[in-house]
Short mmCIF file of C-alpha atoms and ligand atoms in Angstrom, two decimals:
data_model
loop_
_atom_site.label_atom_id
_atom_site.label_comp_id
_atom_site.label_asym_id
_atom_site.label_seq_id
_atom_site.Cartn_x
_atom_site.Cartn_y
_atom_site.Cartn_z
CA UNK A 1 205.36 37.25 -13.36
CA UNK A 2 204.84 37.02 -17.39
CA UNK A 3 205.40 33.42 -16.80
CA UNK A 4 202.97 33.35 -14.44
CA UNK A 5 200.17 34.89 -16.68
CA UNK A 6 201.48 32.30 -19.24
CA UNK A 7 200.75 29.28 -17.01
CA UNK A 8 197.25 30.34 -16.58
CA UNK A 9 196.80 30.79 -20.51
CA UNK A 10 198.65 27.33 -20.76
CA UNK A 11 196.33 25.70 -18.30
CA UNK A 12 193.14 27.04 -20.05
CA UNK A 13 194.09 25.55 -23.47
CA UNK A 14 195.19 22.52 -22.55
CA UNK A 15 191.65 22.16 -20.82
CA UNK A 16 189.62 22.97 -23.48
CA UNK A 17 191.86 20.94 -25.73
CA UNK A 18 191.37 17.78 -23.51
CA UNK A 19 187.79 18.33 -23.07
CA UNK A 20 187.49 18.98 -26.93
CA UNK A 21 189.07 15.46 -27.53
CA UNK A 22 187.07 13.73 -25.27
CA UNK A 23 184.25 14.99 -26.86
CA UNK A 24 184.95 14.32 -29.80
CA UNK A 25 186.35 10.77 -29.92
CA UNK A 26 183.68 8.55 -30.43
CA UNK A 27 185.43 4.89 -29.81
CA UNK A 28 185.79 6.83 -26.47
CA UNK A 29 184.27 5.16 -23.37
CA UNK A 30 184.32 7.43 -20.74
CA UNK A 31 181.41 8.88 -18.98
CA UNK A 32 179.80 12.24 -18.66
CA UNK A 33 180.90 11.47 -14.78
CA UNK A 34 184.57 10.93 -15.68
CA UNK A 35 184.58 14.37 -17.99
CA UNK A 36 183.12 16.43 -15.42
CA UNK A 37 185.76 15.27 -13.31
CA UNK A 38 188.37 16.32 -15.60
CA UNK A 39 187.06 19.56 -15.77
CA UNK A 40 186.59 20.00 -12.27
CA UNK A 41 189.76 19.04 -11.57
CA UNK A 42 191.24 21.83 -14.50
CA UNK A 43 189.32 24.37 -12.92
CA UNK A 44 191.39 23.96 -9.36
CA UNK A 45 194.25 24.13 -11.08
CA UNK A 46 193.77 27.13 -13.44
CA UNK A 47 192.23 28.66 -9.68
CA UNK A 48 195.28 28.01 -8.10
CA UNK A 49 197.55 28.89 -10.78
CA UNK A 50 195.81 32.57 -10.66
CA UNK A 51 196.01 32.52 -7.22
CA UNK A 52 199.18 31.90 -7.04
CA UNK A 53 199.73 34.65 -9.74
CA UNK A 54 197.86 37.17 -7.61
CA UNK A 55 200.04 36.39 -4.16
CA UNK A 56 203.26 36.69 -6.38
CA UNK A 57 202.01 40.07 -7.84
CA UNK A 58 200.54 41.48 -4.80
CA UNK A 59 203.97 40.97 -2.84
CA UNK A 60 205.66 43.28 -4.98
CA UNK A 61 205.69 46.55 -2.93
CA UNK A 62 205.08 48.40 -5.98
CA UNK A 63 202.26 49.27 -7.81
CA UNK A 64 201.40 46.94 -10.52
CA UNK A 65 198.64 46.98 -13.65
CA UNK A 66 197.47 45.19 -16.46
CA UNK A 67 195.77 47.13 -19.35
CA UNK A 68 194.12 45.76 -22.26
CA UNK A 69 194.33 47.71 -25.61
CA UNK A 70 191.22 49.47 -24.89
CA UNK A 71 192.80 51.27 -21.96
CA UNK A 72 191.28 49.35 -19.14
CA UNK A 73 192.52 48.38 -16.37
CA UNK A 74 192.38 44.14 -16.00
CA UNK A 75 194.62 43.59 -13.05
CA UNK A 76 195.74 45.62 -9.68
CA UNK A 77 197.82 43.96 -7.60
CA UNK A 78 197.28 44.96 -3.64
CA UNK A 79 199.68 47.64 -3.97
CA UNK A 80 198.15 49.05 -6.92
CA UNK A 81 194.70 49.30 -5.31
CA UNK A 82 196.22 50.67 -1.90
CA UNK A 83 197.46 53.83 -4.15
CA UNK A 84 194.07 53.92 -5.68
CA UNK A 85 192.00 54.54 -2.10
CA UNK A 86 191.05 50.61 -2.88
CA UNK A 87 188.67 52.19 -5.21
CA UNK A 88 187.14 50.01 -7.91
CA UNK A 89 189.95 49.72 -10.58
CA UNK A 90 188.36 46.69 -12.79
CA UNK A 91 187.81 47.09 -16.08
CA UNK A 92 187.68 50.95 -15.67
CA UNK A 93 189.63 53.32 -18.00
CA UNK A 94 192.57 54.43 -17.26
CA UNK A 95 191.43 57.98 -17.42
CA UNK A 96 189.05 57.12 -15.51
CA UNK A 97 191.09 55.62 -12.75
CA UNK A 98 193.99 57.98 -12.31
CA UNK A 99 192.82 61.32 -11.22
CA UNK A 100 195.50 63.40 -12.85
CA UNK A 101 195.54 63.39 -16.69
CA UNK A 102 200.04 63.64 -16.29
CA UNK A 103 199.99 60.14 -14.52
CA UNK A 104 197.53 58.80 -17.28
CA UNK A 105 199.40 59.85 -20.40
CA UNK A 106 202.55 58.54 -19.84
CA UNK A 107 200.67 54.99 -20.04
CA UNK A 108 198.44 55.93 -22.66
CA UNK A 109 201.50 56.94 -24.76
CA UNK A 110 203.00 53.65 -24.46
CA UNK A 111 199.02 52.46 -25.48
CA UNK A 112 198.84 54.43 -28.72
CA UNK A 113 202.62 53.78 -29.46
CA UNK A 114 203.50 50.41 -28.41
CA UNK A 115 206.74 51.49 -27.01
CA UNK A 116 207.54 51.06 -23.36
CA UNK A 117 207.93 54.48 -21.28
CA UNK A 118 209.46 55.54 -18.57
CA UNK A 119 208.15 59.03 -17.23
CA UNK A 120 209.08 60.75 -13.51
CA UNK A 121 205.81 62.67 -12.92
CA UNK A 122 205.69 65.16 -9.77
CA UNK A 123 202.70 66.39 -8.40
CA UNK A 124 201.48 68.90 -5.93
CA UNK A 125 200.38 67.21 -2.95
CA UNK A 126 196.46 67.43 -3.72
CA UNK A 127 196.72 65.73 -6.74
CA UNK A 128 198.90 62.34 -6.07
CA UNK A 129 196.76 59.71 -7.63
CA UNK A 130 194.19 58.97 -5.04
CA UNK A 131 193.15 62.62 -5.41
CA UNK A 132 193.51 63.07 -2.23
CA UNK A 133 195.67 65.49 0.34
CA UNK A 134 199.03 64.14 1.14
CA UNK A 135 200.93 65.95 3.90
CA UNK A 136 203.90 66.48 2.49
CA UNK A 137 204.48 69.06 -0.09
CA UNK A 138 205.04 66.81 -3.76
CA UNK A 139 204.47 63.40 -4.49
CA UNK A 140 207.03 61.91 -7.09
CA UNK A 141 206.08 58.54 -9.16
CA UNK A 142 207.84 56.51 -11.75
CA UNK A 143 205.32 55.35 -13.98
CA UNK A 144 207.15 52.31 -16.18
CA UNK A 145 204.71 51.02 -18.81
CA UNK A 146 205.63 48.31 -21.83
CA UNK A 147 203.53 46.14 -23.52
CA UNK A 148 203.70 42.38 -23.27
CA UNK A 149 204.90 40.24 -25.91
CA UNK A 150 201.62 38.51 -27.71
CA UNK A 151 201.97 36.13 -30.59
CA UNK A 152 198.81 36.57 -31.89
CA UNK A 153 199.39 40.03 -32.34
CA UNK A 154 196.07 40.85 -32.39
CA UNK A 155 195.33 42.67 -28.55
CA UNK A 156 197.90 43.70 -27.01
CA UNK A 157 198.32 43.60 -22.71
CA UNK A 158 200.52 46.87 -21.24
CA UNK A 159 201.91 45.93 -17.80
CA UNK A 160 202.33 49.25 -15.97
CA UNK A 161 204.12 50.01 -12.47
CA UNK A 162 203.98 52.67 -10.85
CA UNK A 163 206.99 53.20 -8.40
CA UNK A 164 206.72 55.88 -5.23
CA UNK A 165 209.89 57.71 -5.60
CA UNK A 166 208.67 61.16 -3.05
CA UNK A 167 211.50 60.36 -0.65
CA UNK A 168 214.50 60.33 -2.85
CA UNK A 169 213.26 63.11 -4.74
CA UNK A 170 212.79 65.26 -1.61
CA UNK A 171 216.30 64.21 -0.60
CA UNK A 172 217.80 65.45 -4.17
CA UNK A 173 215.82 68.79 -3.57
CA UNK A 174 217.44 68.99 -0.32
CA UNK A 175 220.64 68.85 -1.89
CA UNK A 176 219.93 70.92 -4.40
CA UNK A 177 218.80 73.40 -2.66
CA UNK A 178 221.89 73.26 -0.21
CA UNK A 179 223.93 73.70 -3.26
CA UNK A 180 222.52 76.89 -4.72
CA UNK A 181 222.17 78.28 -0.77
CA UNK A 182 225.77 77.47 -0.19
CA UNK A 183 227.16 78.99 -3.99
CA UNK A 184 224.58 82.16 -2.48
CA UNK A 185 225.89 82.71 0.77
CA UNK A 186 229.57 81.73 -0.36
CA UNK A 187 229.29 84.41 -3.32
CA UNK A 188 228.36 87.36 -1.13
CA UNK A 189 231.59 87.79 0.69
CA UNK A 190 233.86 86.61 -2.19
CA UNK A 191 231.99 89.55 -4.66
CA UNK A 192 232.66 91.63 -1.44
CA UNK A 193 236.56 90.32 -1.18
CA UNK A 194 237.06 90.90 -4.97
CA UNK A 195 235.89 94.84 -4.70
CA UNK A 196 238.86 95.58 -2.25
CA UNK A 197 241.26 93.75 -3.97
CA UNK A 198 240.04 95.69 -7.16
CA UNK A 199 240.15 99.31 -5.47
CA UNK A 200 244.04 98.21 -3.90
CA UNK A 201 245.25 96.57 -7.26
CA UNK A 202 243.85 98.62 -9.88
CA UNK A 203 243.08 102.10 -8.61
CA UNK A 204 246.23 101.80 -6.70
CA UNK A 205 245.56 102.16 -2.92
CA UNK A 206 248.09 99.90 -1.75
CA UNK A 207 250.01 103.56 -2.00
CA UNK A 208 247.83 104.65 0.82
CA UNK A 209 249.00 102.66 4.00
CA UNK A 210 245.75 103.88 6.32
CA UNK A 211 243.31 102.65 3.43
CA UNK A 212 245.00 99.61 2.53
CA UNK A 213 244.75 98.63 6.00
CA UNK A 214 241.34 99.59 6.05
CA UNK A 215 240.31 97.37 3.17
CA UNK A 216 242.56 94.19 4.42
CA UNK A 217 240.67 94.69 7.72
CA UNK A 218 237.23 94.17 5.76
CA UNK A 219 238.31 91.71 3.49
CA UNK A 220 239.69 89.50 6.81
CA UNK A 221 236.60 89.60 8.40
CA UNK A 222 234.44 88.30 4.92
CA UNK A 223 237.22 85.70 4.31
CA UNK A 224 236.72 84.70 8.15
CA UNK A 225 232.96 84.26 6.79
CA UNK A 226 233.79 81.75 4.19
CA UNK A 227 236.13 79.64 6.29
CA UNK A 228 233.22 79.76 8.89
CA UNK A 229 230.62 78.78 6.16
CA UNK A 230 232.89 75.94 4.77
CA UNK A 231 233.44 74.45 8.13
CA UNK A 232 229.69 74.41 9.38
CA UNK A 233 228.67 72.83 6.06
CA UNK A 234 231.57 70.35 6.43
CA UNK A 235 230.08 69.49 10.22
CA UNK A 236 226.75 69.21 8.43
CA UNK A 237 228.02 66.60 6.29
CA UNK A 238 230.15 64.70 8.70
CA UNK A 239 226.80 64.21 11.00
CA UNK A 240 224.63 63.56 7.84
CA UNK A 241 226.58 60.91 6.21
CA UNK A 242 225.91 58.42 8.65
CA UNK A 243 229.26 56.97 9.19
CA UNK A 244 229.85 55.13 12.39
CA UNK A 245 233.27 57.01 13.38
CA UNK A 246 231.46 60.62 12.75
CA UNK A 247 230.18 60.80 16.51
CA UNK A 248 233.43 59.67 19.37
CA UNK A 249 230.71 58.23 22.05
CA UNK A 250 232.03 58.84 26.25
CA UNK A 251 231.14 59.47 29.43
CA UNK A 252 231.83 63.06 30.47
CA UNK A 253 230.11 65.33 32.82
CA UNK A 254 227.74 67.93 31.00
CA UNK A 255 228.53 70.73 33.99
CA UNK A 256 232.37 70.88 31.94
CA UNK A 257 230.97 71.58 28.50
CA UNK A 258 229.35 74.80 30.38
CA UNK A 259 232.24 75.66 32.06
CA UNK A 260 233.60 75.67 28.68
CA UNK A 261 231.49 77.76 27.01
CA UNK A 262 231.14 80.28 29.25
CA UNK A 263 234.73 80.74 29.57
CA UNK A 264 234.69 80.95 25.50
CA UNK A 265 231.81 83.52 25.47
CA UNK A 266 233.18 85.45 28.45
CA UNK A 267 233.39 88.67 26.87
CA UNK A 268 230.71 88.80 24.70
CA UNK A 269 228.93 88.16 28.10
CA UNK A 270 230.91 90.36 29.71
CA UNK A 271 230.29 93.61 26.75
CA UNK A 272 226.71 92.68 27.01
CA UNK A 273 226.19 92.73 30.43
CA UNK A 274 224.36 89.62 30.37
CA UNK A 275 222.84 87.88 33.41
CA UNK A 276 224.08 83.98 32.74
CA UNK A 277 222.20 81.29 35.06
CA UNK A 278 223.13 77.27 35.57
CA UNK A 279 220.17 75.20 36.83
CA UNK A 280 222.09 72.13 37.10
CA UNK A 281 220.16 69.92 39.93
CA UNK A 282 223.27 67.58 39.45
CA UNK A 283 226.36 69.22 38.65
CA UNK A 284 227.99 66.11 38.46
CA UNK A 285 225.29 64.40 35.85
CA UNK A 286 227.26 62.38 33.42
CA UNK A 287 226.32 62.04 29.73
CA UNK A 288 226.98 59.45 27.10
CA UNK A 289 227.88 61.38 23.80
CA UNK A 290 230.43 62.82 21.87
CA UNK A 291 231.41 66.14 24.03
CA UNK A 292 232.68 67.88 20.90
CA UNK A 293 229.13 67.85 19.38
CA UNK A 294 227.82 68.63 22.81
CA UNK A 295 230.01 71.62 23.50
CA UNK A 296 229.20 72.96 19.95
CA UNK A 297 225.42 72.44 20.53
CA UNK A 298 225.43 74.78 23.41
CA UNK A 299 227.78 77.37 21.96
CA UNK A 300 225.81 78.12 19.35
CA UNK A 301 222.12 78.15 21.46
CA UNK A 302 223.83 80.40 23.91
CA UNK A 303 225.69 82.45 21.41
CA UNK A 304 222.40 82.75 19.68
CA UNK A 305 221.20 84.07 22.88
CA UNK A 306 223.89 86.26 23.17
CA UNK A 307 224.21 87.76 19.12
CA UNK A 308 220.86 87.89 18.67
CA UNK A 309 219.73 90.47 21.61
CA UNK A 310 222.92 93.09 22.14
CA UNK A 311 220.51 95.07 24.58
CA UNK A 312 220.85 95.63 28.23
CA UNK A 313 218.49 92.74 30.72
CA UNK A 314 219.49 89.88 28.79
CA UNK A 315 219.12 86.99 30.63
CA UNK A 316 219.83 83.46 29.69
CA UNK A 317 219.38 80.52 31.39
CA UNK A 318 221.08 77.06 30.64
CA UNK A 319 219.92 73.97 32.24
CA UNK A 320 219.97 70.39 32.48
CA UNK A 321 218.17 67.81 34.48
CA UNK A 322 217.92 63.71 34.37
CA UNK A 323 214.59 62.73 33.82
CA UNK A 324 213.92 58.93 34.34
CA UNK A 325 215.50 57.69 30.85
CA UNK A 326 215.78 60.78 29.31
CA UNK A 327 218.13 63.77 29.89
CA UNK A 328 217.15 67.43 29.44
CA UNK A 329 218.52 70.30 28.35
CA UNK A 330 217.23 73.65 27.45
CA UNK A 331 218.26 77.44 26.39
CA UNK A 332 216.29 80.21 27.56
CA UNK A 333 216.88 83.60 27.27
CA UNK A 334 214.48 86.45 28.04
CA UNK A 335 215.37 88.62 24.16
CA UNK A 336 213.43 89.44 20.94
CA UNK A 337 212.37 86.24 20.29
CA UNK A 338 211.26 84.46 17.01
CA UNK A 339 208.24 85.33 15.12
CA UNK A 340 205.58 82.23 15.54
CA UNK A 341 205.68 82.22 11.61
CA UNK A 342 209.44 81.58 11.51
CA UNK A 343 209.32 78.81 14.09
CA UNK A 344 208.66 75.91 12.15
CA UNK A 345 211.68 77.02 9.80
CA UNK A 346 214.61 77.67 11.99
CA UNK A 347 216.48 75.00 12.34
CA UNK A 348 216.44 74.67 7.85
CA UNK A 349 219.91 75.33 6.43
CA UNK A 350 221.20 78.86 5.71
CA UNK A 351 217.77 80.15 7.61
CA UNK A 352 217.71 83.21 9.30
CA UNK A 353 214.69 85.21 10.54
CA UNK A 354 216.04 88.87 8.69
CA UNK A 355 218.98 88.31 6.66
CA UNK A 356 221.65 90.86 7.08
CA UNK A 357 223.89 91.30 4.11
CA UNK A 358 225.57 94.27 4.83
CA UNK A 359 228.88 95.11 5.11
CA UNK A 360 229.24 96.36 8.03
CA UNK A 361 227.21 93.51 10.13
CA UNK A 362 228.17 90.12 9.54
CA UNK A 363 225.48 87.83 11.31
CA UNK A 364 225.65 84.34 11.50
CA UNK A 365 226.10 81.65 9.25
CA UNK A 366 222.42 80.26 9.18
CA UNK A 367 223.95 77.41 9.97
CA UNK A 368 224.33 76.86 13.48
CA UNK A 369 220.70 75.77 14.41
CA UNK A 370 220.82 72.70 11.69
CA UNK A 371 224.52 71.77 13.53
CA UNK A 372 222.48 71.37 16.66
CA UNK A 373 219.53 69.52 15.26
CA UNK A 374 221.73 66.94 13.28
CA UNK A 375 224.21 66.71 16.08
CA UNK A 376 221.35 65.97 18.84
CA UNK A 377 219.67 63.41 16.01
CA UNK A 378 222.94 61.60 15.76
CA UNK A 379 222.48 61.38 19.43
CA UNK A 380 219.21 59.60 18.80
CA UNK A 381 217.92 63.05 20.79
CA UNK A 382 215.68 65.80 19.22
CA UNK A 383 215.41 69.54 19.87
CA UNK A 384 212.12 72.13 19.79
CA UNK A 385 211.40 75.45 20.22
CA UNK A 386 209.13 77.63 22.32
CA UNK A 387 209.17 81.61 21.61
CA UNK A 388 206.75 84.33 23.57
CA UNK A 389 208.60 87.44 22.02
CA UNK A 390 210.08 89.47 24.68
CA UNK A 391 209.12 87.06 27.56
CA UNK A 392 210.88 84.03 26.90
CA UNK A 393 212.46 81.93 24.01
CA UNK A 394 213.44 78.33 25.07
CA UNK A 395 215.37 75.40 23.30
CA UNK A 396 214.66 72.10 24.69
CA UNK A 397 216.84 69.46 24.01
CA UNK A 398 215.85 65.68 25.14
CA UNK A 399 218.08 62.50 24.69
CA UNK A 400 218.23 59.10 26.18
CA UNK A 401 221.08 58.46 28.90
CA UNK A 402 222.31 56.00 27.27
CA UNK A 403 223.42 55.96 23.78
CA UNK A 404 221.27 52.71 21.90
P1 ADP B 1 222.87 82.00 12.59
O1 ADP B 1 224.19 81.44 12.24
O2 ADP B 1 222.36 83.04 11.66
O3 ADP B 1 222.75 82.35 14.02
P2 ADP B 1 221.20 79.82 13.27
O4 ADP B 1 220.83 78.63 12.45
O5 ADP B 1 221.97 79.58 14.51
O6 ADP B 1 221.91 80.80 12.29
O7 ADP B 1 219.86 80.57 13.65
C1 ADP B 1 218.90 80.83 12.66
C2 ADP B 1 218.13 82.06 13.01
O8 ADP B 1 217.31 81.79 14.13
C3 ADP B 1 218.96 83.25 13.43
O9 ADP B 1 219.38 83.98 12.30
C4 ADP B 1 217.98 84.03 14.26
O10 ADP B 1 217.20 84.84 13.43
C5 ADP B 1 217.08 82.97 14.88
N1 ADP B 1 217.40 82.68 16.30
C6 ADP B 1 218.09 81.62 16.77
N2 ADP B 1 218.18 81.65 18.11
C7 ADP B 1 217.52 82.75 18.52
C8 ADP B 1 217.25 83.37 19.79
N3 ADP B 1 217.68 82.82 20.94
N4 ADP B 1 216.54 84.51 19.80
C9 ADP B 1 216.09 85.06 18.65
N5 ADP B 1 216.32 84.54 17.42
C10 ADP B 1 217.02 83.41 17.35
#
């Protein structure tokens, strides 16, 4: 790239130096013709040199600049002025040219310094540096500025890129966020656990047999809750790292992982009275898949169903139905519902429409919708949700027949 930008410089001395000594030499005998010639023939080169330069630097998929020591800008590259709304970026300041003053300084601090910077700038999504909206919630850039060697020492050239870094930062908040969710969620029964085992060890309860009991009972059923926790997040990150062995693909026929269920919810079913209904126009439809995932995918719709309206009427409805290339599955139960607002949200990690915390009701992990959505992705497949509170609440699952 610098070598480029040298060639150019190379090829413009040389010409004037040629064209100098021509001049100059008097014994010379060449004509005006022959000179012009010369110089014609310079000025395709030093053309194609910076053309050449240009298709080089407008490959990179980054965003590349040239500032002079005045802080304008004297080169974009294609990337550069793609960022930029292709708005005129020539020998305009750089203050000028980047809407937000954060992306600006980090350059102009390598300007007034002469050392090279590296700076991670987020921004808000109405400020990214076309100053205009983005969808998504924070743009993240790498802006990498250092100034170009120059023997002359007199004015100095600062190549800057600008890198578009958004989609590994959002990953690293995911994590992060996963993190302090999981030390949250993990925390509450263990603070819980701790208490008991206090009261037994220390204000010596263990004495009384009844109470003892009592507190083992309670401290089994938040322990339960961390094993449960653990293992969901575990399934999580089987199905999110990607590895080929995580999903066993087979045939098997979609009617048994029902069968299964229903036997395995039987009597929260039964305690419930629930009204359970198959609409299964093939009940011997075969799927491609890993029936594990499958299995677990409809165990925790229906048992979201189930946990999530203990009333009398409940009625839930599983189905599933070939449809040309496509096979579809859906969830519907006839309960509370979810609040419009918290639809776009529920199937996010550790999310739950009212958070119960208490002791004496344990709800779900938050967990179990973001199983289903990663196992049906890892399926190539995809899942949404419909909610009329009250009326009907539907999941509706649809995945190719065949596995790609
Ligand atoms: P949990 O382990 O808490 O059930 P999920 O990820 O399975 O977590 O579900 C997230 C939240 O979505 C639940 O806490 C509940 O508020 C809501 N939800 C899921 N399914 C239903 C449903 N069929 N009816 C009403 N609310 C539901």
């Amino acid at each position: 790239m610098i070598h480029e930008l040298l060639t150019i410089g190379s090829l413009t001395a040389l010409a004037a130096v040629l064209i100098l000594n021509y001049r100059q030499r008097g014994t010379c005998k060449q004509s005006e013709a022959e000179i012009d010639g010369w110089k014609l023939r310079l000025e395709n080169d030093l053309k194609q040199a910076r053309d050449e330069r240009n298709l080089l630097l407008d490959a990179l998929g980054d965003a590349f600049l040239l500032v002079d020591s005045e802080a304008n800008i004297r080169f974009a590259n294609e990337a550069a002025r793609a960022l930029f709304g292709h708005r005129e970026l020539l020998n305009r300041p750089v203050r000028e040219a980047f809407l937000d003053p954060r992306l600006a300084d980090a350059l102009l601090r390598c300007l007034a310094t002469g050392e090279p910077v590296q700076s991670r700038v987020v921004l808000p999504q109405q400020t990214s540096p076309r100053g205009d909206l983005e969808t998504r919630g924070v743009n993240a850039w790498i802006i990498d500025a250092a100034q170009l060697s120059n023997p002359s020492g007199a004015h100095h050239t600062t190549r800057v890129i600008i890198r578009d870094v958004t989609a590994e930062h959002q990953i690293e908040q995911v994590r992060k966020d996963f993190v302090a969710n999981a030390s949250h969620e993990l925390r509450t029964p263990l603070a819980i656990i701790n208490g008991y085992l206090e009261n037994l060890l220390d204000d010596d309860m263990v004495e009384e047999p009844d109470l003892a009991r009592r507190f083992l009972t309670v401290m089994r059923k938040h322990s339960d809750r961390i094993s449960r926790i653990v293992e969901d997040m575990l399934v999580i990150s089987r199905l999110e790292s990607g590895e080929a062995n995580a999903l066993k693909i087979e045939p098997f026929k979609f009617r048994s992982c029902i069968k299964d269920i229903l036997e395995r919810l039987e009597s929260m079913i039964r305690n419930q009275h629930a009204e359970m209904t198959v609409t299964m126009p093939d009940p011997a439809l075969v799927m491609q898949g890993d029936r594990f995932y499958w299995t677990q995918v409809l165990f925790n719709l229906v048992e979201n169903a189930l946990k999530q309206n203990p009333y009398p009427g409940l009625r839930v409805e599983i189905g599933c139905e070939a449809a040309g290339e496509q096979i579809r599955i859906w969830v519907a139960d006839n309960g509370v519902g979810i609040p419009s607002a918290d639809l776009p949200h529920i199937f996010r990690r550790f999310f739950r429409v009212e958070k119960h915390h208490s002791q004496q009701e344990i709800k779900g992990t938050g967990l179990g919708l973001s199983i289903v959505k990663r196992a049906i992705e890892a399926h190539g497949g995809n899942i949404g949700v419909t909610s009329v509170p009250g009326s009907e609440t539907k999941f509706l699952i649809t995945v190719p027949r065949e596995m790609p």
